[in-house]
Coordinates of C-alpha atoms (C1' of nucleotides) in Angstrom, one line a residue:
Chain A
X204 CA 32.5 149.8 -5.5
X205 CA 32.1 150.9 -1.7
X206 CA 29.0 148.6 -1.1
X207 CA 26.8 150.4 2.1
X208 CA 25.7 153.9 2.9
X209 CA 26.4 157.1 2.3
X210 CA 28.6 158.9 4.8
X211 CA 26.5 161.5 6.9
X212 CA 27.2 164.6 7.6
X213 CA 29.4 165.1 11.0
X214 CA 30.7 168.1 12.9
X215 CA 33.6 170.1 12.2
X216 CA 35.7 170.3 14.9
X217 CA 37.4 167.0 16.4
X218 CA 40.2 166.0 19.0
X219 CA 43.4 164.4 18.3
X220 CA 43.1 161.2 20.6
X221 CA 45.4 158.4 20.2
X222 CA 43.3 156.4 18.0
X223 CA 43.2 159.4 15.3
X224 CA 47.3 159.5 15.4
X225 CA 47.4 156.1 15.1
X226 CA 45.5 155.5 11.9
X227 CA 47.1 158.7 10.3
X228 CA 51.0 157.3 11.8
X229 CA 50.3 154.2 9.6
X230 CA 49.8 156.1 6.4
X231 CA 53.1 158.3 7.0
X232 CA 54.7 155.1 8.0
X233 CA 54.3 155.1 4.2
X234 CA 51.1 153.2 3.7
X235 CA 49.4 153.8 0.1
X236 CA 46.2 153.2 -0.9
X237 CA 45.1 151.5 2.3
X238 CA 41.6 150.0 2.6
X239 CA 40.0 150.8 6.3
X240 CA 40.4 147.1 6.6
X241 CA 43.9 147.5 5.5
X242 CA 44.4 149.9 8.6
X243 CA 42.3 147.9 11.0
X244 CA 44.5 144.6 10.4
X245 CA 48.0 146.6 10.4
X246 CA 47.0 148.1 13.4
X247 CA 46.0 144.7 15.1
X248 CA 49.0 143.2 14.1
X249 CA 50.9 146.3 16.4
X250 CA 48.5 145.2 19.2
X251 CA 46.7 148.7 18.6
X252 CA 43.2 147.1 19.0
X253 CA 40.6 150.2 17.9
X254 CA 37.5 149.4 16.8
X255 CA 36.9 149.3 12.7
X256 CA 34.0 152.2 13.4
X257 CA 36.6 154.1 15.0
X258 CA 38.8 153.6 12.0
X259 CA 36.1 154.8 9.7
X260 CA 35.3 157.8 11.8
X261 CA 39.1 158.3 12.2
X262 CA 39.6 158.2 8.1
X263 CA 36.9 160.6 7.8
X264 CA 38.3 162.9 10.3
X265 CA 41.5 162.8 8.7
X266 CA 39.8 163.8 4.8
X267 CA 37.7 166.7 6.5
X268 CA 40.9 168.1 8.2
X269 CA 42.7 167.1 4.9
X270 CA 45.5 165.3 5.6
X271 CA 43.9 162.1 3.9
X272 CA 41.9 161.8 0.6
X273 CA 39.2 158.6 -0.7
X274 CA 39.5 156.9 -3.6
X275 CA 37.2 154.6 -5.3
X276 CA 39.4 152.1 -7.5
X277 CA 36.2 149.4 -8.2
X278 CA 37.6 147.2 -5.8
X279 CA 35.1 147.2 -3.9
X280 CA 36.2 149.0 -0.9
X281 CA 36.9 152.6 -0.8
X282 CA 41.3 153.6 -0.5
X283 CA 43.1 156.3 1.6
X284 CA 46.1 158.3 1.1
X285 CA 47.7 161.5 2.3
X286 CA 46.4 164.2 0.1
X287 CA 49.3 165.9 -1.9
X288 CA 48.8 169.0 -3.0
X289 CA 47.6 169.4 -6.3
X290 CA 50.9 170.4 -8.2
X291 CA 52.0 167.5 -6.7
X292 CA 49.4 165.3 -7.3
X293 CA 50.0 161.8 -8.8
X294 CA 48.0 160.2 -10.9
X295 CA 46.7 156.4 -10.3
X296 CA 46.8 153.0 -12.8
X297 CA 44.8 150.3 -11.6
X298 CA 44.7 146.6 -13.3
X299 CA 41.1 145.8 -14.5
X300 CA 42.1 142.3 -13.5
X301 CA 44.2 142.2 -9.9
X302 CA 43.2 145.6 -8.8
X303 CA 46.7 146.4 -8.3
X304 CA 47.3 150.5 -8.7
X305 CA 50.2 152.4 -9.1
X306 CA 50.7 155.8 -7.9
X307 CA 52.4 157.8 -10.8
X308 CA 53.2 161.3 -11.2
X309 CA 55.0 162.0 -14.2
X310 CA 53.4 164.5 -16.6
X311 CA 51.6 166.2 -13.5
X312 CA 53.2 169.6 -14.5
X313 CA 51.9 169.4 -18.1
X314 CA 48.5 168.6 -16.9
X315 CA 48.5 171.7 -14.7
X316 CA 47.9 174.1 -17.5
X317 CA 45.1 172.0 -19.2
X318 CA 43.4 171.5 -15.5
X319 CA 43.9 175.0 -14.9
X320 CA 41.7 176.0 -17.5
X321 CA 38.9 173.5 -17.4
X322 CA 38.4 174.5 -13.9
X323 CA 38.2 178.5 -14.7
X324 CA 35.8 176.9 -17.1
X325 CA 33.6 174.5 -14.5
X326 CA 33.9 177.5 -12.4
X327 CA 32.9 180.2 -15.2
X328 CA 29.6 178.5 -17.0
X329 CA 28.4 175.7 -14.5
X330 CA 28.7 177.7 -11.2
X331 CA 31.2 175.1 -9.8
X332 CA 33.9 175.9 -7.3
X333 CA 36.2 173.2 -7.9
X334 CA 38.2 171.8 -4.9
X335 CA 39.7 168.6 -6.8
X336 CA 40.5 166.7 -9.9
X337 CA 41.7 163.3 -10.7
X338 CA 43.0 160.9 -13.4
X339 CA 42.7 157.6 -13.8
X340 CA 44.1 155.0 -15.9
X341 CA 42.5 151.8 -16.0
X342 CA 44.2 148.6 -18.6
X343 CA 46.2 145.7 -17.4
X344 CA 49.3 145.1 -15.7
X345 CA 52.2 142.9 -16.7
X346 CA 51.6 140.4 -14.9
X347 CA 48.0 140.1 -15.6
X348 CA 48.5 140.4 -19.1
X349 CA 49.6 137.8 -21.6
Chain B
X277 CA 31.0 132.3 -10.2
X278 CA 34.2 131.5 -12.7
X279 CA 33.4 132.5 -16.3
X280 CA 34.0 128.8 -17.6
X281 CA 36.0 128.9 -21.4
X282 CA 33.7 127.9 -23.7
X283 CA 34.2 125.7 -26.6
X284 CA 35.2 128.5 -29.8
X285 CA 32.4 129.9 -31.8
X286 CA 29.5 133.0 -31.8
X287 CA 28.1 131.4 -28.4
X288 CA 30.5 133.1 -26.4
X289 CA 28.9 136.5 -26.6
X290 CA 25.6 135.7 -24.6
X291 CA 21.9 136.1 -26.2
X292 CA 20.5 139.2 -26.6
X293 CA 17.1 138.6 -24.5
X294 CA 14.1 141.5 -23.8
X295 CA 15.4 142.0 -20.6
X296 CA 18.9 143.4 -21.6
X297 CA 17.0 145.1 -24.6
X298 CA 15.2 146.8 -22.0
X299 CA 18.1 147.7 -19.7
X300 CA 20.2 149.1 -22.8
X301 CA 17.0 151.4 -23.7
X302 CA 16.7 153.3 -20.8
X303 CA 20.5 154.5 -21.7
X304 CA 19.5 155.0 -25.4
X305 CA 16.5 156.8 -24.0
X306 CA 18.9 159.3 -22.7
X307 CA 19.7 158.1 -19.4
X308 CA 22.7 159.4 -17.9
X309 CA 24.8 158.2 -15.1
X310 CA 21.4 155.5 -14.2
X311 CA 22.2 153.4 -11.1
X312 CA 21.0 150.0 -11.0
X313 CA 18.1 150.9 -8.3
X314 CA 17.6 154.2 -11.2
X315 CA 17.0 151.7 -14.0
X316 CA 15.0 149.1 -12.0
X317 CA 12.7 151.6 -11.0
X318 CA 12.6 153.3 -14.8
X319 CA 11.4 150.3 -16.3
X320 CA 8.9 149.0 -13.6
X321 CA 7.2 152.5 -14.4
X322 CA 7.0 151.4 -17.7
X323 CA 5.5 148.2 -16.3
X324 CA 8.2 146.8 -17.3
X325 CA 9.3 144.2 -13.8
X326 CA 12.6 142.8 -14.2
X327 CA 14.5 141.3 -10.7
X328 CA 16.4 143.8 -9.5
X329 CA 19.8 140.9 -10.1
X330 CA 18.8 140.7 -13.7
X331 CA 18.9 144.3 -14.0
X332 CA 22.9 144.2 -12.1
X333 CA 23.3 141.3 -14.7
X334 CA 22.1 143.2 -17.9
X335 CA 24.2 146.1 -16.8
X336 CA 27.2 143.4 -16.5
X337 CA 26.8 141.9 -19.9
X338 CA 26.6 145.3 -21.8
X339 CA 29.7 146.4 -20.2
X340 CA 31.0 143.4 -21.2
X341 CA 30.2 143.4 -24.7
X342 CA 31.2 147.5 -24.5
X343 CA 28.3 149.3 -24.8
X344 CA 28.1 150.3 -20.8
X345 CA 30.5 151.6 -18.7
X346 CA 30.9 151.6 -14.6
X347 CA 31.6 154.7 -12.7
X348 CA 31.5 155.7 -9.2
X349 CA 31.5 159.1 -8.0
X350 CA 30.7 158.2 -4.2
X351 CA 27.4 157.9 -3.8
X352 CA 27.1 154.9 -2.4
X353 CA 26.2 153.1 -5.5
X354 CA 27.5 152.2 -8.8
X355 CA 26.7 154.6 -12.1
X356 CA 26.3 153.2 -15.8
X357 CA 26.8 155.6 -18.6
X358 CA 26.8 154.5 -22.7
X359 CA 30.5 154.2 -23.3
X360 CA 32.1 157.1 -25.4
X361 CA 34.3 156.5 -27.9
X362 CA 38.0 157.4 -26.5
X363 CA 38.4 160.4 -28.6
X364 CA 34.6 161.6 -27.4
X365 CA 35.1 160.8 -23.9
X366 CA 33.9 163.0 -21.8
X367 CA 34.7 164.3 -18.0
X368 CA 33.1 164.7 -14.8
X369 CA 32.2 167.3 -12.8
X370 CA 30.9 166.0 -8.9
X371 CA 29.0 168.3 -6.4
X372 CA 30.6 166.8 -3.0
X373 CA 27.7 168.6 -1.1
X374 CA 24.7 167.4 -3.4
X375 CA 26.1 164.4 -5.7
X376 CA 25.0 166.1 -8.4
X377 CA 27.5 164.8 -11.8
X378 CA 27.7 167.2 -14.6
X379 CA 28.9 165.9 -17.9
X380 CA 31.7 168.4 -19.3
X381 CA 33.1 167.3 -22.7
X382 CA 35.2 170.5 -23.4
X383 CA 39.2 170.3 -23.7
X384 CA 38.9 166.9 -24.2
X385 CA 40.7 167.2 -27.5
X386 CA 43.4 169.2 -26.1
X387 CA 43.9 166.4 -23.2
X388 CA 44.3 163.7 -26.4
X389 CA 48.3 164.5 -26.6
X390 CA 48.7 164.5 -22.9
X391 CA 46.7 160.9 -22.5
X392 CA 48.5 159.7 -25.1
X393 CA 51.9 160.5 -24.0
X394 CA 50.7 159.0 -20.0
X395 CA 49.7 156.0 -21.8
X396 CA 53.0 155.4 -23.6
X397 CA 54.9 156.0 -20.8
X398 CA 53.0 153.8 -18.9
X399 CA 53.3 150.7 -21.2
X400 CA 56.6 151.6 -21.7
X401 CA 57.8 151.6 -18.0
X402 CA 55.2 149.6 -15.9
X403 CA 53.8 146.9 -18.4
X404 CA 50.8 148.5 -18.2
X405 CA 48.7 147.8 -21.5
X406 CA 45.8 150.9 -21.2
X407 CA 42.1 150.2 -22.1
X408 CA 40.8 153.4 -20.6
X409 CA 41.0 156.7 -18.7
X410 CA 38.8 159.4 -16.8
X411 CA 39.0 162.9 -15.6
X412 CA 37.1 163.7 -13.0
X413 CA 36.5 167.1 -10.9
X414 CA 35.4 167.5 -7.1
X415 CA 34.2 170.2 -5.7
X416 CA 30.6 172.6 -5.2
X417 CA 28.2 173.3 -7.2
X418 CA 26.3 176.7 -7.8
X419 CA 23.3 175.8 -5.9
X420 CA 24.9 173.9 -2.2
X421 CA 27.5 177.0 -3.1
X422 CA 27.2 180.6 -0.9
Chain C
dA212 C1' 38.4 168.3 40.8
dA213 C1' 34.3 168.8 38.4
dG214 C1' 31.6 169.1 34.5
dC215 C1' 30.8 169.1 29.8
dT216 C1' 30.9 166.8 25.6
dA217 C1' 33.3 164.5 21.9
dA218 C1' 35.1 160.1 20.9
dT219 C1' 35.2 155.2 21.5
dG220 C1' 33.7 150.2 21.3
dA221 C1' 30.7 146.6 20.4
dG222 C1' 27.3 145.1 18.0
dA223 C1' 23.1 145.9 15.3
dA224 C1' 21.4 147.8 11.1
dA225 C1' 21.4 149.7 6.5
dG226 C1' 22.1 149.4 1.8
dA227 C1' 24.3 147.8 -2.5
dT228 C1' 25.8 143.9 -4.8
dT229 C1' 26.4 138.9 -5.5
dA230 C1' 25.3 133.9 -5.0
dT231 C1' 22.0 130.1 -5.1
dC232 C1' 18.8 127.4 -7.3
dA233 C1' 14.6 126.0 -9.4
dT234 C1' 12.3 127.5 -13.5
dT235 C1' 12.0 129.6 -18.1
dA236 C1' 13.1 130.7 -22.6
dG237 C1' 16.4 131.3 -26.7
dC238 C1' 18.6 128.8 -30.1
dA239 C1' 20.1 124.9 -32.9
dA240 C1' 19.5 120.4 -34.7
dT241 C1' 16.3 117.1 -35.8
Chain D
dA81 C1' 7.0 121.8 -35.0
dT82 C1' 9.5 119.1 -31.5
dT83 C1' 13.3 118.0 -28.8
dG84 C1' 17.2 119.0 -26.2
dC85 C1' 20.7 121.7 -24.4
dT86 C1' 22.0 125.5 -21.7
dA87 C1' 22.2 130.4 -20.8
dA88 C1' 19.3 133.7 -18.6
dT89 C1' 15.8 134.9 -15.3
dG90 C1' 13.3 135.7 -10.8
dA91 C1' 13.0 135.4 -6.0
dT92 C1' 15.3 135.6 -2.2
dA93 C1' 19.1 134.5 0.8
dA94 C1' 23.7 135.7 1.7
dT95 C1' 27.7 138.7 1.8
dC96 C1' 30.3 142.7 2.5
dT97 C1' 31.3 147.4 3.4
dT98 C1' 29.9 151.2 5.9
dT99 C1' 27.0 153.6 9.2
dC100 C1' 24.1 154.0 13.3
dT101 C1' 22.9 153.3 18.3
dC102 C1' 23.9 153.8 22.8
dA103 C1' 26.3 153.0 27.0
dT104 C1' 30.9 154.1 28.6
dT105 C1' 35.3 156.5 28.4
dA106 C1' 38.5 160.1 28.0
dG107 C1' 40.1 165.0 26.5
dC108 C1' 39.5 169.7 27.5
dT109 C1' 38.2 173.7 30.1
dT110 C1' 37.4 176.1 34.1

DNA sequence: AAGCTAATGAGAAAGATTATCATTAGCAAT
DNA sequence: ATTGCTAATGATAATCTTTCTCATTAGCTT
């Protein structure tokens, strides 16, 4: 669970500086589920030296323009990845015990129809304009388990 | 602190003291989605003072023993909910604007076949043995909403 | 080339959660 | 009841992630 504050509110419109492109370049160097840590530390090792504030700001500008999306997997720090788009949206499996998580996206079609119409229901008697949904699987992994 | 194995008998499952009594009410009470600060604050209205760690450690040691169940739907801070049975389970539904989390228990019998086949396929192909799962829905609610 | 302003960096601060440790209290055997 | 063992508690310090502050830098626009 993220420990800390909740993000404020920022402005809409940003500038693509180097710093932005290079957190984004190290998700589509194929980087999943990367902590801002994660980012921080891959981009040191590359001799890209940025700030972590800038990371965070740069993580946040990426998820408002939506290129990225956060995910809370109880580890205690909050994960990034490119945002699919919904039909192609995986679902995640994360190991109550190492934290590991697997992207995994089979079934995603046959969910479509059932997610299609709980949203036209959210949307229809709770007011909600629905923007995103997600599903988790939480057990152990093989390794983890006996 | 490592969770040392205790010597085999009914001492393992921890004593039920007026503290964690207290804790578990407030979720009997009706409580839903409580933070730990939430709780805390519940019972010392009550004139009921608990630490604020006790509280974090009665919250531990029902989910533990099953009773209590983690979320986190970005706020900043960890939500407890009385753990549905699988087949009851319901989803979430998370104003991104306000925070506001809307319990939504419809379809869930129509997702049973789906989450059962995920799960299978999972154990089948990753190893993955599957205690639990969650559905959860972003987006705006009627009120933060034009 | 100048001027405006968003973005950055470094470090401080905030806030949630966990660890420490002396003390208390639940439970079992006497 | 009394004793003894040990888990649980309370108070508070420590930890850790994330955000804020503010002086400085750099990206646009004109």
């Amino acid at each position: 669970m993220p420990k800390g504050r909740k993000r404020q509110n920022r402005k809409r419109i940003g500038r693509w500086t180097a710093q932005r492109l290079a957190v984004l370049d190290e998700f589509l160097q194929g980087g999943e589920h990367l902590s801002a840590r994660d980012v921080y530390q891959r981009l040191r090792e590359k001799e890209i030296n940025l700030g972590i504030a800038t990371v965070y700001r740069s993580l946040d500008f990426l998820i408002e323009i939506g290129l990225l999306r956060q995910y809370d997997f109880g580890s205690g720090e909050a994960k990034y990845e490119l945002n699919d788009d919904e039909a192609d949206q995986h679902h995640h499996m994360v190991c109550r015990v190492c934290g590991k998580v697997i992207n995994y996206s089979k079934f995603v079609k046959r969910g479509l129809s059932l997610v299609k119409d709980i949203k036209m229901e959210l949307e229809k008697n709770y007011g909600f304009k629905i923007n995103s949904h997600q599903f988790e699987f939480r057990g152990v992994c093989g390794v983890c388990g006996d």
